[in-house]
Short mmCIF file of C-alpha atoms in Angstrom, two decimals:
data_model
loop_
_atom_site.label_atom_id
_atom_site.label_comp_id
_atom_site.label_asym_id
_atom_site.label_seq_id
_atom_site.Cartn_x
_atom_site.Cartn_y
_atom_site.Cartn_z
CA MET A 3 -0.11 -0.14 0.11
CA LEU A 4 1.48 3.43 -1.03
CA ASN A 5 0.16 5.10 2.18
CA PRO A 6 0.29 2.25 4.87
CA ILE A 7 -2.24 2.11 7.60
CA ASP A 8 -1.36 0.73 11.32
CA THR A 9 -3.31 -2.38 10.56
CA ASP A 10 -3.26 -3.63 14.31
CA LYS A 11 -4.63 -0.27 15.44
CA VAL A 12 -7.18 0.21 12.68
CA ILE A 13 -8.43 -3.20 11.85
CA ARG A 14 -10.30 -4.41 14.92
CA ASP A 15 -13.82 -4.87 16.68
CA GLY A 16 -15.62 -6.06 13.62
CA GLY A 17 -14.06 -3.90 10.99
CA ALA A 18 -11.76 -0.89 10.68
CA THR A 19 -11.86 2.44 12.42
CA GLY A 20 -9.53 5.37 12.21
CA ARG A 21 -9.40 9.05 12.11
CA PHE A 22 -9.23 10.72 8.57
CA PRO A 23 -6.68 11.20 7.20
CA ASP A 24 -4.17 10.49 9.96
CA GLU A 25 -5.02 6.81 10.56
CA MET A 26 -7.22 5.89 7.84
CA HIS A 27 -7.37 7.04 4.19
CA PRO A 28 -9.68 6.09 1.39
CA ALA A 29 -7.44 3.82 -0.38
CA ALA A 30 -7.41 1.50 2.75
CA ALA A 31 -10.99 0.85 2.02
CA TRP A 32 -10.11 -0.68 -1.20
CA TRP A 33 -7.72 -3.14 0.36
CA ILE A 34 -10.23 -3.81 3.24
CA ALA A 35 -12.91 -4.94 0.96
CA ALA A 36 -10.92 -6.88 -1.50
CA CYS A 37 -9.11 -8.77 1.48
CA PHE A 38 -12.66 -9.24 3.03
CA VAL A 39 -14.11 -10.92 -0.26
CA VAL A 40 -10.95 -13.17 -0.47
CA THR A 41 -11.23 -14.07 3.19
CA LEU A 42 -14.87 -15.06 3.11
CA ARG A 43 -14.65 -16.46 -0.35
CA SER A 44 -17.62 -14.60 -1.21
CA ASP A 45 -19.27 -13.90 -4.79
CA GLN A 46 -21.78 -11.60 -3.50
CA LEU A 47 -21.84 -8.80 -1.05
CA VAL A 48 -24.24 -6.34 0.15
CA VAL A 49 -22.82 -2.72 0.90
CA ALA A 50 -24.40 0.30 2.57
CA HIS A 51 -23.40 3.80 4.00
CA ASP A 52 -24.50 6.57 6.26
CA GLY A 53 -24.92 9.40 3.62
CA GLN A 54 -22.40 11.39 5.14
CA PRO A 55 -20.36 13.37 2.45
CA ALA A 56 -17.20 12.28 3.96
CA THR A 57 -18.18 8.72 3.49
CA ALA A 58 -18.56 8.91 -0.25
CA LYS A 59 -14.81 8.29 -1.29
CA PHE A 60 -14.38 5.45 1.27
CA PHE A 61 -17.64 3.82 0.00
CA ASP A 62 -16.55 4.22 -3.65
CA LEU A 63 -13.24 2.59 -3.16
CA LEU A 64 -14.69 -0.07 -0.89
CA CYS A 65 -17.04 -1.14 -3.76
CA GLN A 66 -13.97 -1.21 -6.31
CA GLY A 67 -11.90 -3.19 -4.06
CA ALA A 68 -14.75 -5.76 -3.37
CA ILE A 69 -15.30 -6.23 -7.37
CA ASN A 70 -11.50 -6.55 -7.94
CA ALA A 71 -10.84 -9.64 -5.45
CA GLN A 72 -9.02 -12.27 -7.26
CA HIS A 73 -11.27 -14.76 -8.96
CA TYR A 74 -14.22 -14.33 -7.00
CA ALA A 75 -16.12 -12.01 -9.47
CA CYS A 76 -18.11 -10.51 -6.52
CA GLN A 77 -21.65 -8.97 -7.12
CA VAL A 78 -21.67 -6.11 -4.98
CA LEU A 79 -25.22 -5.05 -4.15
CA ASP A 80 -25.45 -1.20 -3.27
CA LEU A 81 -28.02 -0.82 -0.74
CA GLY A 82 -27.13 2.97 -0.55
CA VAL A 83 -27.94 4.78 2.68
CA ALA A 84 -28.98 2.32 5.35
CA ASP A 85 -28.70 1.69 8.91
CA GLU A 86 -27.33 -1.55 10.54
CA ASP A 87 -30.74 -3.01 10.80
CA GLU A 88 -31.56 -2.35 7.08
CA LEU A 89 -28.27 -3.70 5.92
CA VAL A 90 -28.66 -6.87 7.95
CA ILE A 91 -32.22 -7.56 6.54
CA ALA A 92 -31.07 -7.06 3.08
CA MET A 93 -27.97 -9.48 3.73
CA LYS A 94 -30.49 -12.17 4.60
CA GLU A 95 -32.68 -11.45 1.58
CA ALA A 96 -29.54 -11.90 -0.67
CA ASP A 97 -29.05 -15.64 0.42
CA ARG A 98 -26.99 -14.54 3.59
CA ALA A 99 -24.49 -12.77 1.81
CA PRO A 100 -21.73 -10.83 3.88
CA GLY A 101 -22.04 -7.13 4.19
CA MET A 102 -20.03 -3.90 4.78
CA ARG A 103 -21.13 -0.51 5.76
CA VAL A 104 -19.20 2.70 5.90
CA THR A 105 -19.91 5.49 8.45
CA THR A 106 -18.30 8.66 9.68
CA ALA A 107 -18.66 10.68 12.93
CA GLY A 108 -16.52 13.77 12.96
CA ASP A 109 -13.03 12.81 11.66
CA GLN A 110 -13.59 8.93 12.52
CA VAL A 111 -14.29 6.65 9.59
CA THR A 112 -15.53 3.15 10.29
CA ILE A 113 -16.04 0.31 7.99
CA THR A 114 -17.83 -2.36 9.78
CA LEU A 115 -17.64 -5.97 8.14
CA TYR A 116 -20.60 -8.32 8.65
CA ASP A 117 -20.33 -12.13 8.43
CA ARG A 118 -22.90 -14.25 6.64
CA ALA A 119 -24.93 -14.33 9.95
CA GLY A 120 -25.20 -10.54 10.08
CA VAL A 121 -22.81 -10.01 12.94
CA PRO A 122 -19.62 -8.02 12.97
CA LEU A 123 -16.71 -10.09 11.76
CA ALA A 124 -14.94 -12.15 14.50
CA GLU A 125 -11.08 -11.57 15.08
CA ARG A 126 -10.28 -15.00 14.46
CA PRO A 127 -9.72 -16.19 11.82
CA SER A 128 -11.30 -13.31 9.60
CA LEU A 129 -10.02 -10.02 10.95
CA TYR A 130 -6.69 -11.63 11.58
CA LEU A 131 -6.22 -12.71 8.38
CA ILE A 132 -7.45 -9.44 6.70
CA ARG A 133 -4.98 -7.63 8.90
CA ARG A 134 -2.19 -9.81 7.80
CA MET A 135 -2.99 -9.68 4.25
CA ILE A 136 -2.74 -5.86 4.22
CA ALA A 137 0.32 -5.59 6.48
CA GLU A 138 2.14 -8.01 4.27
CA GLU A 139 0.92 -6.20 1.06
CA ARG A 140 -0.64 -9.51 -0.44
CA ILE A 141 -2.75 -7.62 -3.18
CA PRO A 142 -5.84 -9.86 -4.15
CA LEU A 143 -6.12 -8.57 -7.65
CA PRO A 144 -8.31 -10.48 -10.23
CA VAL A 145 -6.58 -13.08 -12.12
CA ASN A 146 -8.08 -11.94 -15.46
CA THR A 147 -10.79 -9.54 -16.71
CA GLU A 148 -13.56 -12.27 -16.62
CA CYS A 149 -12.86 -12.46 -12.79
CA LYS A 150 -13.76 -8.91 -12.30
CA GLY A 151 -17.12 -8.44 -10.37
CA SER A 152 -19.81 -5.88 -10.80
CA ILE A 153 -21.73 -3.31 -8.67
CA GLN A 154 -25.52 -2.84 -8.95
CA PRO A 155 -28.13 -1.42 -7.04
CA TYR A 156 -29.64 -3.46 -4.47
CA SER A 157 -33.28 -2.76 -5.36
CA GLU A 158 -32.49 -4.10 -9.09
CA ALA A 159 -31.00 -7.38 -7.79
CA ALA A 160 -33.93 -7.80 -5.52
CA ARG A 161 -36.57 -8.09 -8.45
#
């Protein structure tokens, strides 16, 4: 990562939290999402955000990272602005797909990662593996263009 983050400090407690721009920057969202897809071996993901202007760049890069994760061709279902309860319901409707939600409060950015059961990701093995992949700069890029996923509005996927 060109601008590394302190993975042990930032990636914890079910996701990633840090002050922008000191501890967390938008490019970290790309890495976190790509590593999340690879760690959970997921080909579908539901994503949401809180609608705050500061969240937009993090959210965009999070979606891009998720569709560029090795050979998973992850379909990212964009729920848009949604709270945690709405995201968990959408995840269940999407055949128990994992999910991610980006929020900001002041200068704190939080990316919460949810497992297939709709609970924040556990430390072992998932968060530990994501933290190690990022710290060791193991980039989970697609192996070819056919392996790249796509982003679509959740409402279109639910039809």
